JSON list of C-alpha atoms in Angstrom, two decimals:
[
{"chain": "A", "resi": 1, "resn": "MET", "atom": "CA", "xyz": [27.13, -18.22, 16.81]},
{"chain": "A", "resi": 2, "resn": "SER", "atom": "CA", "xyz": [23.90, -20.06, 16.48]},
{"chain": "A", "resi": 3, "resn": "ARG", "atom": "CA", "xyz": [23.73, -22.66, 14.03]},
{"chain": "A", "resi": 4, "resn": "VAL", "atom": "CA", "xyz": [20.20, -22.56, 11.34]},
{"chain": "A", "resi": 5, "resn": "HIS", "atom": "CA", "xyz": [20.56, -24.85, 8.53]},
{"chain": "A", "resi": 6, "resn": "VAL", "atom": "CA", "xyz": [18.42, -22.92, 5.35]},
{"chain": "A", "resi": 7, "resn": "LEU", "atom": "CA", "xyz": [17.61, -25.79, 2.85]},
{"chain": "A", "resi": 8, "resn": "VAL", "atom": "CA", "xyz": [17.64, -24.31, -0.84]},
{"chain": "A", "resi": 9, "resn": "ALA", "atom": "CA", "xyz": [15.47, -26.45, -3.78]},
{"chain": "A", "resi": 10, "resn": "ALA", "atom": "CA", "xyz": [13.58, -26.09, -6.66]},
{"chain": "A", "resi": 11, "resn": "PRO", "atom": "CA", "xyz": [9.82, -26.79, -7.69]},
{"chain": "A", "resi": 12, "resn": "ALA", "atom": "CA", "xyz": [10.88, -28.72, -10.52]},
{"chain": "A", "resi": 13, "resn": "ASP", "atom": "CA", "xyz": [12.87, -30.47, -7.67]},
{"chain": "A", "resi": 14, "resn": "VAL", "atom": "CA", "xyz": [9.30, -32.06, -6.85]},
{"chain": "A", "resi": 15, "resn": "ARG", "atom": "CA", "xyz": [10.57, -35.71, -9.28]},
{"chain": "A", "resi": 16, "resn": "TRP", "atom": "CA", "xyz": [13.03, -36.89, -7.28]},
{"chain": "A", "resi": 17, "resn": "LEU", "atom": "CA", "xyz": [10.66, -37.56, -3.59]},
{"chain": "A", "resi": 18, "resn": "GLY", "atom": "CA", "xyz": [9.38, -40.01, -5.64]},
{"chain": "A", "resi": 19, "resn": "GLY", "atom": "CA", "xyz": [6.36, -40.99, -2.60]},
{"chain": "A", "resi": 20, "resn": "ALA", "atom": "CA", "xyz": [8.24, -39.00, 0.32]},
{"chain": "A", "resi": 21, "resn": "ALA", "atom": "CA", "xyz": [5.47, -37.60, 1.10]},
{"chain": "A", "resi": 22, "resn": "SER", "atom": "CA", "xyz": [3.21, -38.34, 4.06]},
{"chain": "A", "resi": 23, "resn": "PRO", "atom": "CA", "xyz": [-0.43, -38.26, 3.20]},
{"chain": "A", "resi": 24, "resn": "ALA", "atom": "CA", "xyz": [-0.95, -35.50, 5.43]},
{"chain": "A", "resi": 25, "resn": "GLU", "atom": "CA", "xyz": [1.76, -33.28, 2.99]},
{"chain": "A", "resi": 26, "resn": "GLU", "atom": "CA", "xyz": [-0.41, -35.31, 0.23]},
{"chain": "A", "resi": 27, "resn": "ALA", "atom": "CA", "xyz": [-3.43, -33.72, 0.97]},
{"chain": "A", "resi": 28, "resn": "ARG", "atom": "CA", "xyz": [-2.20, -30.36, 1.60]},
{"chain": "A", "resi": 29, "resn": "ALA", "atom": "CA", "xyz": [-0.77, -30.16, -2.42]},
{"chain": "A", "resi": 30, "resn": "ALA", "atom": "CA", "xyz": [-3.91, -31.58, -3.27]},
{"chain": "A", "resi": 31, "resn": "ARG", "atom": "CA", "xyz": [-5.63, -28.39, -2.36]},
{"chain": "A", "resi": 32, "resn": "PHE", "atom": "CA", "xyz": [-3.75, -26.30, -4.86]},
{"chain": "A", "resi": 33, "resn": "ARG", "atom": "CA", "xyz": [-4.91, -26.05, -8.82]},
{"chain": "A", "resi": 34, "resn": "ASP", "atom": "CA", "xyz": [-2.11, -25.34, -10.56]},
{"chain": "A", "resi": 35, "resn": "PRO", "atom": "CA", "xyz": [0.84, -28.20, -10.41]},
{"chain": "A", "resi": 36, "resn": "GLY", "atom": "CA", "xyz": [4.16, -25.08, -9.82]},
{"chain": "A", "resi": 37, "resn": "ASP", "atom": "CA", "xyz": [2.40, -24.81, -6.64]},
{"chain": "A", "resi": 38, "resn": "ARG", "atom": "CA", "xyz": [1.57, -28.42, -6.34]},
{"chain": "A", "resi": 39, "resn": "ALA", "atom": "CA", "xyz": [4.77, -29.34, -6.95]},
{"chain": "A", "resi": 40, "resn": "ARG", "atom": "CA", "xyz": [5.87, -25.88, -4.73]},
{"chain": "A", "resi": 41, "resn": "SER", "atom": "CA", "xyz": [4.16, -27.78, -0.78]},
{"chain": "A", "resi": 42, "resn": "LEU", "atom": "CA", "xyz": [5.95, -30.69, -1.48]},
{"chain": "A", "resi": 43, "resn": "VAL", "atom": "CA", "xyz": [9.43, -29.61, -1.81]},
{"chain": "A", "resi": 44, "resn": "ALA", "atom": "CA", "xyz": [9.04, -27.47, 0.41]},
{"chain": "A", "resi": 45, "resn": "ALA", "atom": "CA", "xyz": [7.75, -30.20, 2.83]},
{"chain": "A", "resi": 46, "resn": "ALA", "atom": "CA", "xyz": [10.56, -32.02, 2.13]},
{"chain": "A", "resi": 47, "resn": "LEU", "atom": "CA", "xyz": [12.50, -29.47, 2.82]},
{"chain": "A", "resi": 48, "resn": "LEU", "atom": "CA", "xyz": [11.44, -28.93, 6.23]},
{"chain": "A", "resi": 49, "resn": "ARG", "atom": "CA", "xyz": [11.92, -32.40, 8.12]},
{"chain": "A", "resi": 50, "resn": "ARG", "atom": "CA", "xyz": [14.98, -33.37, 6.07]},
{"chain": "A", "resi": 51, "resn": "ALA", "atom": "CA", "xyz": [16.01, -29.96, 8.02]},
{"chain": "A", "resi": 52, "resn": "VAL", "atom": "CA", "xyz": [14.81, -31.46, 10.94]},
{"chain": "A", "resi": 53, "resn": "THR", "atom": "CA", "xyz": [17.66, -34.22, 10.11]},
{"chain": "A", "resi": 54, "resn": "LEU", "atom": "CA", "xyz": [20.51, -32.55, 10.42]},
{"chain": "A", "resi": 55, "resn": "LEU", "atom": "CA", "xyz": [19.42, -30.42, 13.16]},
{"chain": "A", "resi": 56, "resn": "ASP", "atom": "CA", "xyz": [18.66, -33.91, 15.68]},
{"chain": "A", "resi": 57, "resn": "GLY", "atom": "CA", "xyz": [19.32, -37.24, 13.07]},
{"chain": "A", "resi": 58, "resn": "ARG", "atom": "CA", "xyz": [16.38, -38.57, 13.51]},
{"chain": "A", "resi": 59, "resn": "PRO", "atom": "CA", "xyz": [15.33, -39.98, 9.85]},
{"chain": "A", "resi": 60, "resn": "ALA", "atom": "CA", "xyz": [13.26, -38.28, 7.59]},
{"chain": "A", "resi": 61, "resn": "ALA", "atom": "CA", "xyz": [10.30, -40.20, 7.40]},
{"chain": "A", "resi": 62, "resn": "ASP", "atom": "CA", "xyz": [9.86, -39.70, 11.41]},
{"chain": "A", "resi": 63, "resn": "VAL", "atom": "CA", "xyz": [8.96, -36.18, 11.04]},
{"chain": "A", "resi": 64, "resn": "ALA", "atom": "CA", "xyz": [6.06, -35.13, 11.25]},
{"chain": "A", "resi": 65, "resn": "VAL", "atom": "CA", "xyz": [5.50, -31.15, 10.85]},
{"chain": "A", "resi": 66, "resn": "GLY", "atom": "CA", "xyz": [2.00, -29.28, 11.08]},
{"chain": "A", "resi": 67, "resn": "ARG", "atom": "CA", "xyz": [1.08, -26.30, 11.99]},
{"chain": "A", "resi": 68, "resn": "TRP", "atom": "CA", "xyz": [1.11, -23.37, 14.63]},
{"chain": "A", "resi": 69, "resn": "CYS", "atom": "CA", "xyz": [-1.05, -20.23, 14.76]},
{"chain": "A", "resi": 70, "resn": "ARG", "atom": "CA", "xyz": [-0.66, -17.21, 16.98]},
{"chain": "A", "resi": 71, "resn": "ARG", "atom": "CA", "xyz": [-3.14, -15.98, 16.82]},
{"chain": "A", "resi": 72, "resn": "CYS", "atom": "CA", "xyz": [-5.76, -19.37, 17.23]},
{"chain": "A", "resi": 73, "resn": "ALA", "atom": "CA", "xyz": [-3.39, -20.81, 19.81]},
{"chain": "A", "resi": 74, "resn": "ARG", "atom": "CA", "xyz": [-3.63, -24.37, 18.34]},
{"chain": "A", "resi": 75, "resn": "LEU", "atom": "CA", "xyz": [-2.74, -26.64, 15.43]},
{"chain": "A", "resi": 76, "resn": "THR", "atom": "CA", "xyz": [-4.35, -25.27, 11.98]},
{"chain": "A", "resi": 77, "resn": "ASP", "atom": "CA", "xyz": [-4.04, -26.51, 8.98]},
{"chain": "A", "resi": 78, "resn": "HIS", "atom": "CA", "xyz": [-1.95, -23.07, 8.53]},
{"chain": "A", "resi": 79, "resn": "GLY", "atom": "CA", "xyz": [0.37, -21.21, 10.22]},
{"chain": "A", "resi": 80, "resn": "ARG", "atom": "CA", "xyz": [4.16, -21.41, 10.87]},
{"chain": "A", "resi": 81, "resn": "PRO", "atom": "CA", "xyz": [5.62, -24.68, 10.83]},
{"chain": "A", "resi": 82, "resn": "VAL", "atom": "CA", "xyz": [6.01, -27.18, 13.56]},
{"chain": "A", "resi": 83, "resn": "VAL", "atom": "CA", "xyz": [7.72, -30.17, 13.99]},
{"chain": "A", "resi": 84, "resn": "LEU", "atom": "CA", "xyz": [4.71, -32.33, 16.10]},
{"chain": "A", "resi": 85, "resn": "ASP", "atom": "CA", "xyz": [5.94, -34.93, 18.80]},
{"chain": "A", "resi": 86, "resn": "GLY", "atom": "CA", "xyz": [4.12, -37.85, 20.00]},
{"chain": "A", "resi": 87, "resn": "ALA", "atom": "CA", "xyz": [4.18, -37.37, 24.02]},
{"chain": "A", "resi": 88, "resn": "ALA", "atom": "CA", "xyz": [3.93, -33.22, 24.17]},
{"chain": "A", "resi": 89, "resn": "GLY", "atom": "CA", "xyz": [2.31, -32.39, 20.85]},
{"chain": "A", "resi": 90, "resn": "VAL", "atom": "CA", "xyz": [4.44, -29.82, 19.45]},
{"chain": "A", "resi": 91, "resn": "ASP", "atom": "CA", "xyz": [8.27, -30.09, 19.81]},
{"chain": "A", "resi": 92, "resn": "PRO", "atom": "CA", "xyz": [9.37, -26.20, 21.87]},
{"chain": "A", "resi": 93, "resn": "GLY", "atom": "CA", "xyz": [13.38, -27.28, 20.92]},
{"chain": "A", "resi": 94, "resn": "LEU", "atom": "CA", "xyz": [12.48, -27.49, 16.94]},
{"chain": "A", "resi": 95, "resn": "HIS", "atom": "CA", "xyz": [11.63, -23.97, 15.76]},
{"chain": "A", "resi": 96, "resn": "LEU", "atom": "CA", "xyz": [11.17, -24.24, 11.44]},
{"chain": "A", "resi": 97, "resn": "SER", "atom": "CA", "xyz": [9.66, -21.34, 8.70]},
{"chain": "A", "resi": 98, "resn": "VAL", "atom": "CA", "xyz": [9.44, -21.97, 4.58]},
{"chain": "A", "resi": 99, "resn": "ALA", "atom": "CA", "xyz": [8.68, -19.82, 1.87]},
{"chain": "A", "resi": 100, "resn": "HIS", "atom": "CA", "xyz": [8.75, -20.08, -2.05]},
{"chain": "A", "resi": 101, "resn": "ALA", "atom": "CA", "xyz": [8.83, -18.00, -4.68]},
{"chain": "A", "resi": 102, "resn": "GLY", "atom": "CA", "xyz": [8.57, -18.29, -8.28]},
{"chain": "A", "resi": 103, "resn": "ASP", "atom": "CA", "xyz": [11.71, -21.21, -8.28]},
{"chain": "A", "resi": 104, "resn": "VAL", "atom": "CA", "xyz": [13.03, -21.51, -5.73]},
{"chain": "A", "resi": 105, "resn": "VAL", "atom": "CA", "xyz": [11.73, -22.93, -2.47]},
{"chain": "A", "resi": 106, "resn": "VAL", "atom": "CA", "xyz": [13.61, -22.61, 1.13]},
{"chain": "A", "resi": 107, "resn": "ALA", "atom": "CA", "xyz": [13.41, -24.00, 4.35]},
{"chain": "A", "resi": 108, "resn": "ALA", "atom": "CA", "xyz": [15.51, -23.47, 7.04]},
{"chain": "A", "resi": 109, "resn": "ALA", "atom": "CA", "xyz": [15.50, -24.98, 10.97]},
{"chain": "A", "resi": 110, "resn": "THR", "atom": "CA", "xyz": [17.32, -24.06, 14.55]},
{"chain": "A", "resi": 111, "resn": "HIS", "atom": "CA", "xyz": [17.21, -25.26, 17.98]},
{"chain": "A", "resi": 112, "resn": "ALA", "atom": "CA", "xyz": [18.93, -21.64, 18.36]},
{"chain": "A", "resi": 113, "resn": "GLY", "atom": "CA", "xyz": [15.21, -19.78, 18.82]},
{"chain": "A", "resi": 114, "resn": "PRO", "atom": "CA", "xyz": [12.45, -18.18, 16.41]},
{"chain": "A", "resi": 115, "resn": "VAL", "atom": "CA", "xyz": [12.98, -18.37, 12.95]},
{"chain": "A", "resi": 116, "resn": "GLY", "atom": "CA", "xyz": [11.72, -16.98, 10.08]},
{"chain": "A", "resi": 117, "resn": "VAL", "atom": "CA", "xyz": [12.78, -17.53, 5.74]},
{"chain": "A", "resi": 118, "resn": "ASP", "atom": "CA", "xyz": [10.97, -15.47, 2.65]},
{"chain": "A", "resi": 119, "resn": "VAL", "atom": "CA", "xyz": [12.01, -15.19, -0.83]},
{"chain": "A", "resi": 120, "resn": "GLU", "atom": "CA", "xyz": [9.62, -12.94, -3.11]},
{"chain": "A", "resi": 121, "resn": "ARG", "atom": "CA", "xyz": [9.88, -12.85, -7.01]},
{"chain": "A", "resi": 122, "resn": "GLU", "atom": "CA", "xyz": [11.70, -9.14, -8.14]},
{"chain": "A", "resi": 123, "resn": "ALA", "atom": "CA", "xyz": [8.59, -9.20, -10.38]},
{"chain": "A", "resi": 124, "resn": "GLY", "atom": "CA", "xyz": [6.12, -9.50, -7.53]},
{"chain": "A", "resi": 125, "resn": "THR", "atom": "CA", "xyz": [7.36, -5.65, -5.89]},
{"chain": "A", "resi": 126, "resn": "GLY", "atom": "CA", "xyz": [5.75, -4.04, -9.21]},
{"chain": "A", "resi": 127, "resn": "PHE", "atom": "CA", "xyz": [2.41, -3.77, -9.16]},
{"chain": "A", "resi": 128, "resn": "ASP", "atom": "CA", "xyz": [0.68, -0.22, -7.81]},
{"chain": "A", "resi": 129, "resn": "GLY", "atom": "CA", "xyz": [0.98, 0.89, -4.36]},
{"chain": "A", "resi": 130, "resn": "PHE", "atom": "CA", "xyz": [3.31, -0.97, -3.26]},
{"chain": "A", "resi": 131, "resn": "ASP", "atom": "CA", "xyz": [5.32, 1.47, -1.28]},
{"chain": "A", "resi": 132, "resn": "ASP", "atom": "CA", "xyz": [1.99, 2.92, 0.87]},
{"chain": "A", "resi": 133, "resn": "GLU", "atom": "CA", "xyz": [1.10, -0.57, 1.14]},
{"chain": "A", "resi": 134, "resn": "VAL", "atom": "CA", "xyz": [4.42, -2.22, 2.07]},
{"chain": "A", "resi": 135, "resn": "LEU", "atom": "CA", "xyz": [6.89, 0.88, 3.36]},
{"chain": "A", "resi": 136, "resn": "SER", "atom": "CA", "xyz": [7.40, 2.76, 6.61]},
{"chain": "A", "resi": 137, "resn": "GLU", "atom": "CA", "xyz": [7.39, 6.93, 6.08]},
{"chain": "A", "resi": 138, "resn": "ARG", "atom": "CA", "xyz": [11.71, 6.68, 6.12]},
{"chain": "A", "resi": 139, "resn": "GLU", "atom": "CA", "xyz": [11.13, 4.05, 3.81]},
{"chain": "A", "resi": 140, "resn": "ARG", "atom": "CA", "xyz": [9.42, 5.57, 1.28]},
{"chain": "A", "resi": 141, "resn": "ALA", "atom": "CA", "xyz": [11.51, 9.02, 1.56]},
{"chain": "A", "resi": 142, "resn": "TYR", "atom": "CA", "xyz": [14.50, 6.11, 1.19]},
{"chain": "A", "resi": 143, "resn": "VAL", "atom": "CA", "xyz": [13.75, 4.07, -2.04]},
{"chain": "A", "resi": 144, "resn": "ARG", "atom": "CA", "xyz": [12.85, 7.62, -3.73]},
{"chain": "A", "resi": 145, "resn": "GLY", "atom": "CA", "xyz": [16.82, 9.18, -3.69]},
{"chain": "A", "resi": 146, "resn": "LEU", "atom": "CA", "xyz": [17.50, 5.69, -5.29]},
{"chain": "A", "resi": 147, "resn": "PRO", "atom": "CA", "xyz": [18.68, 5.84, -9.02]},
{"chain": "A", "resi": 148, "resn": "ALA", "atom": "CA", "xyz": [15.11, 4.06, -10.44]},
{"chain": "A", "resi": 149, "resn": "GLY", "atom": "CA", "xyz": [17.40, 0.83, -11.92]},
{"chain": "A", "resi": 150, "resn": "GLU", "atom": "CA", "xyz": [17.92, 0.48, -8.36]},
{"chain": "A", "resi": 151, "resn": "ARG", "atom": "CA", "xyz": [14.69, -0.27, -6.48]},
{"chain": "A", "resi": 152, "resn": "SER", "atom": "CA", "xyz": [13.22, -2.93, -7.40]},
{"chain": "A", "resi": 153, "resn": "ALA", "atom": "CA", "xyz": [15.57, -5.38, -6.12]},
{"chain": "A", "resi": 154, "resn": "TRP", "atom": "CA", "xyz": [15.47, -2.30, -3.39]},
{"chain": "A", "resi": 155, "resn": "ARG", "atom": "CA", "xyz": [12.47, -3.35, -3.20]},
{"chain": "A", "resi": 156, "resn": "VAL", "atom": "CA", "xyz": [11.90, -7.25, -2.93]},
{"chain": "A", "resi": 157, "resn": "ARG", "atom": "CA", "xyz": [15.37, -7.31, -0.74]},
{"chain": "A", "resi": 158, "resn": "THR", "atom": "CA", "xyz": [13.15, -4.73, 2.12]},
{"chain": "A", "resi": 159, "resn": "TRP", "atom": "CA", "xyz": [9.98, -7.24, 1.70]},
{"chain": "A", "resi": 160, "resn": "THR", "atom": "CA", "xyz": [12.04, -10.61, 2.36]},
{"chain": "A", "resi": 161, "resn": "ARG", "atom": "CA", "xyz": [13.36, -8.98, 5.33]},
{"chain": "A", "resi": 162, "resn": "LYS", "atom": "CA", "xyz": [9.92, -8.37, 6.75]},
{"chain": "A", "resi": 163, "resn": "GLU", "atom": "CA", "xyz": [8.11, -11.31, 6.11]},
{"chain": "A", "resi": 164, "resn": "ALA", "atom": "CA", "xyz": [11.30, -12.73, 7.45]},
{"chain": "A", "resi": 165, "resn": "LEU", "atom": "CA", "xyz": [10.83, -10.97, 10.75]},
{"chain": "A", "resi": 166, "resn": "LEU", "atom": "CA", "xyz": [6.68, -11.07, 11.07]},
{"chain": "A", "resi": 167, "resn": "LYS", "atom": "CA", "xyz": [7.10, -14.55, 10.71]},
{"chain": "A", "resi": 168, "resn": "ALA", "atom": "CA", "xyz": [9.73, -15.13, 13.28]},
{"chain": "A", "resi": 169, "resn": "THR", "atom": "CA", "xyz": [7.97, -13.22, 15.41]},
{"chain": "A", "resi": 170, "resn": "GLY", "atom": "CA", "xyz": [4.61, -15.47, 14.74]},
{"chain": "A", "resi": 171, "resn": "HIS", "atom": "CA", "xyz": [3.31, -12.36, 14.09]},
{"chain": "A", "resi": 172, "resn": "GLY", "atom": "CA", "xyz": [2.94, -13.14, 10.18]},
{"chain": "A", "resi": 173, "resn": "LEU", "atom": "CA", "xyz": [0.54, -10.07, 8.46]},
{"chain": "A", "resi": 174, "resn": "LEU", "atom": "CA", "xyz": [-1.50, -9.33, 11.46]},
{"chain": "A", "resi": 175, "resn": "VAL", "atom": "CA", "xyz": [1.19, -6.66, 11.34]},
{"chain": "A", "resi": 176, "resn": "GLU", "atom": "CA", "xyz": [0.62, -4.41, 8.56]},
{"chain": "A", "resi": 177, "resn": "PRO", "atom": "CA", "xyz": [4.19, -4.65, 6.74]},
{"chain": "A", "resi": 178, "resn": "ARG", "atom": "CA", "xyz": [4.54, -0.83, 6.18]},
{"chain": "A", "resi": 179, "resn": "THR", "atom": "CA", "xyz": [4.65, 0.25, 10.44]},
{"chain": "A", "resi": 180, "resn": "VAL", "atom": "CA", "xyz": [7.67, -1.96, 10.97]},
{"chain": "A", "resi": 181, "resn": "ASP", "atom": "CA", "xyz": [11.02, -0.03, 9.51]},
{"chain": "A", "resi": 182, "resn": "VAL", "atom": "CA", "xyz": [14.22, -2.10, 8.22]},
{"chain": "A", "resi": 183, "resn": "LEU", "atom": "CA", "xyz": [16.40, 0.19, 7.40]},
{"chain": "A", "resi": 184, "resn": "ASP", "atom": "CA", "xyz": [18.72, 0.56, 9.85]},
{"chain": "A", "resi": 185, "resn": "PRO", "atom": "CA", "xyz": [16.67, -0.98, 13.27]},
{"chain": "A", "resi": 186, "resn": "ARG", "atom": "CA", "xyz": [17.63, 1.56, 16.15]},
{"chain": "A", "resi": 187, "resn": "ASP", "atom": "CA", "xyz": [16.31, 3.93, 14.96]},
{"chain": "A", "resi": 188, "resn": "ALA", "atom": "CA", "xyz": [12.92, 5.12, 17.10]},
{"chain": "A", "resi": 189, "resn": "GLY", "atom": "CA", "xyz": [8.94, 6.15, 16.00]},
{"chain": "A", "resi": 190, "resn": "VAL", "atom": "CA", "xyz": [8.29, 2.64, 13.89]},
{"chain": "A", "resi": 191, "resn": "ARG", "atom": "CA", "xyz": [8.34, -0.22, 15.06]},
{"chain": "A", "resi": 192, "resn": "ARG", "atom": "CA", "xyz": [11.75, -2.18, 15.14]},
{"chain": "A", "resi": 193, "resn": "PRO", "atom": "CA", "xyz": [12.78, -5.74, 14.46]},
{"chain": "A", "resi": 194, "resn": "ASP", "atom": "CA", "xyz": [14.66, -5.99, 18.00]},
{"chain": "A", "resi": 195, "resn": "ALA", "atom": "CA", "xyz": [10.81, -4.78, 19.80]},
{"chain": "A", "resi": 196, "resn": "LEU", "atom": "CA", "xyz": [8.64, -7.59, 17.49]},
{"chain": "A", "resi": 197, "resn": "ALA", "atom": "CA", "xyz": [11.68, -9.97, 18.84]},
{"chain": "A", "resi": 198, "resn": "ALA", "atom": "CA", "xyz": [11.12, -9.46, 22.88]},
{"chain": "A", "resi": 199, "resn": "GLU", "atom": "CA", "xyz": [7.39, -9.42, 23.03]},
{"chain": "A", "resi": 200, "resn": "LEU", "atom": "CA", "xyz": [8.13, -12.82, 21.98]},
{"chain": "A", "resi": 201, "resn": "LEU", "atom": "CA", "xyz": [11.05, -13.61, 23.36]},
{"chain": "A", "resi": 202, "resn": "PRO", "atom": "CA", "xyz": [12.63, -11.47, 25.69]},
{"chain": "A", "resi": 203, "resn": "PRO", "atom": "CA", "xyz": [16.16, -10.56, 25.66]},
{"chain": "A", "resi": 204, "resn": "ALA", "atom": "CA", "xyz": [15.83, -12.30, 21.72]},
{"chain": "A", "resi": 205, "resn": "ARG", "atom": "CA", "xyz": [17.75, -9.52, 18.69]},
{"chain": "A", "resi": 206, "resn": "ALA", "atom": "CA", "xyz": [17.04, -9.95, 15.83]},
{"chain": "A", "resi": 207, "resn": "HIS", "atom": "CA", "xyz": [19.25, -10.89, 13.58]},
{"chain": "A", "resi": 208, "resn": "LEU", "atom": "CA", "xyz": [18.98, -10.36, 9.53]},
{"chain": "A", "resi": 209, "resn": "VAL", "atom": "CA", "xyz": [20.46, -12.18, 7.50]},
{"chain": "A", "resi": 210, "resn": "ASP", "atom": "CA", "xyz": [20.10, -11.42, 3.80]},
{"chain": "A", "resi": 211, "resn": "LEU", "atom": "CA", "xyz": [21.16, -14.40, 2.09]},
{"chain": "A", "resi": 212, "resn": "PRO", "atom": "CA", "xyz": [22.54, -15.76, -1.29]},
{"chain": "A", "resi": 213, "resn": "VAL", "atom": "CA", "xyz": [20.74, -14.53, -4.66]},
{"chain": "A", "resi": 214, "resn": "LEU", "atom": "CA", "xyz": [19.09, -18.29, -4.94]},
{"chain": "A", "resi": 215, "resn": "ALA", "atom": "CA", "xyz": [18.37, -17.60, -8.11]},
{"chain": "A", "resi": 216, "resn": "PRO", "atom": "CA", "xyz": [17.86, -14.36, -10.89]},
{"chain": "A", "resi": 217, "resn": "GLY", "atom": "CA", "xyz": [14.83, -12.27, -10.19]},
{"chain": "A", "resi": 218, "resn": "HIS", "atom": "CA", "xyz": [14.73, -13.37, -6.62]},
{"chain": "A", "resi": 219, "resn": "ALA", "atom": "CA", "xyz": [15.29, -11.94, -2.49]},
{"chain": "A", "resi": 220, "resn": "ALA", "atom": "CA", "xyz": [15.97, -13.99, 0.51]},
{"chain": "A", "resi": 221, "resn": "THR", "atom": "CA", "xyz": [15.63, -13.06, 3.94]},
{"chain": "A", "resi": 222, "resn": "LEU", "atom": "CA", "xyz": [16.90, -15.40, 7.14]},
{"chain": "A", "resi": 223, "resn": "VAL", "atom": "CA", "xyz": [15.79, -13.97, 10.46]},
{"chain": "A", "resi": 224, "resn": "LEU", "atom": "CA", "xyz": [17.15, -15.88, 13.86]},
{"chain": "A", "resi": 225, "resn": "LEU", "atom": "CA", "xyz": [15.78, -14.17, 16.81]},
{"chain": "A", "resi": 226, "resn": "ALA", "atom": "CA", "xyz": [17.85, -15.40, 19.74]},
{"chain": "A", "resi": 227, "resn": "PRO", "atom": "CA", "xyz": [20.82, -13.17, 21.07]},
{"chain": "A", "resi": 228, "resn": "ALA", "atom": "CA", "xyz": [23.73, -15.32, 19.63]},
{"chain": "A", "resi": 229, "resn": "GLU", "atom": "CA", "xyz": [24.87, -13.97, 15.26]},
{"chain": "A", "resi": 230, "resn": "PRO", "atom": "CA", "xyz": [23.60, -16.84, 13.15]},
{"chain": "A", "resi": 231, "resn": "GLU", "atom": "CA", "xyz": [26.21, -19.55, 11.79]},
{"chain": "A", "resi": 232, "resn": "VAL", "atom": "CA", "xyz": [23.58, -20.64, 8.42]},
{"chain": "A", "resi": 233, "resn": "ALA", "atom": "CA", "xyz": [24.89, -23.53, 6.77]},
{"chain": "A", "resi": 234, "resn": "LEU", "atom": "CA", "xyz": [23.00, -23.66, 3.29]},
{"chain": "A", "resi": 235, "resn": "HIS", "atom": "CA", "xyz": [22.40, -27.16, 1.41]},
{"chain": "A", "resi": 236, "resn": "ARG", "atom": "CA", "xyz": [21.50, -27.87, -1.88]},
{"chain": "A", "resi": 237, "resn": "PRO", "atom": "CA", "xyz": [19.90, -31.11, -1.36]},
{"chain": "A", "resi": 238, "resn": "PHE", "atom": "CA", "xyz": [18.94, -31.61, -4.93]},
{"chain": "A", "resi": 239, "resn": "ALA", "atom": "CA", "xyz": [22.52, -29.84, -6.46]},
{"chain": "A", "resi": 240, "resn": "GLY", "atom": "CA", "xyz": [23.76, -33.55, -7.37]},
{"chain": "A", "resi": 241, "resn": "ALA", "atom": "CA", "xyz": [20.86, -35.22, -9.16]},
{"chain": "A", "resi": 242, "resn": "ARG", "atom": "CA", "xyz": [19.72, -32.40, -10.14]},
{"chain": "A", "resi": 243, "resn": "ASP", "atom": "CA", "xyz": [23.27, -32.20, -12.33]},
{"chain": "A", "resi": 244, "resn": "THR", "atom": "CA", "xyz": [23.85, -35.55, -12.95]},
{"chain": "A", "resi": 245, "resn": "GLY", "atom": "CA", "xyz": [21.16, -35.91, -14.37]},
{"chain": "A", "resi": 246, "resn": "CYS", "atom": "CA", "xyz": [21.60, -39.75, -12.90]},
{"chain": "A", "resi": 247, "resn": "GLY", "atom": "CA", "xyz": [17.75, -40.29, -11.00]},
{"chain": "A", "resi": 248, "resn": "HIS", "atom": "CA", "xyz": [18.51, -40.15, -7.10]},
{"chain": "A", "resi": 249, "resn": "GLY", "atom": "CA", "xyz": [17.48, -37.93, -5.83]},
{"chain": "A", "resi": 250, "resn": "PRO", "atom": "CA", "xyz": [18.81, -37.59, -1.56]},
{"chain": "A", "resi": 251, "resn": "ALA", "atom": "CA", "xyz": [17.81, -40.21, 0.47]},
{"chain": "A", "resi": 252, "resn": "TRP", "atom": "CA", "xyz": [14.41, -39.09, 2.15]},
{"chain": "A", "resi": 253, "resn": "GLY", "atom": "CA", "xyz": [12.97, -41.93, 4.45]}
]
């Protein structure tokens, strides 16, 4: 088994961070006009650093996280999160992913291989044209056969599977989601998860794990590219402070 740490929080948990954010994290969050988006950015950064602490024990205050763009082939202000190493630039042995939507912020970290995580709100799939933009032909046929009351939940779950997969492979939305089929990875005729995994890390497999419901109306999925099945350790680092209202969150420094 390949252990993956998954940390979950809410944007409102920003109040427990105190002064834990780095100048770079503060600057990144400041680019968002909406206060909720700024909170999500700061909480996401804190979860990423805490995830690294869970992996190797270093203090969260000593963890520096940057962004690596597959297309640009360099460190940038966008792309997948990576742990920065003062000597080598990027620590190749630590794999991170982060996502946030609505009331959920989620981060994942592992030594096992490239990882992707995504969370979406069910309401976010309700726009006209979603099926044509996101779903493969076979997936469109499948969702049309579902009872009307089940379609929305199925759509958001399928969307998180695709986003998490494309984050793990590093393609992101450079690959059109409708060209990727996650209904049954064994079928041919479409871009299959394992085929995308092999492009990056042969002979890796793409392991898709639908995470438990993290908040009402949301869905989340984890994808790990590795030979072995993932063992997911789920953490809610702010839960104690939120439940007690004591004003003290976890030690982030």
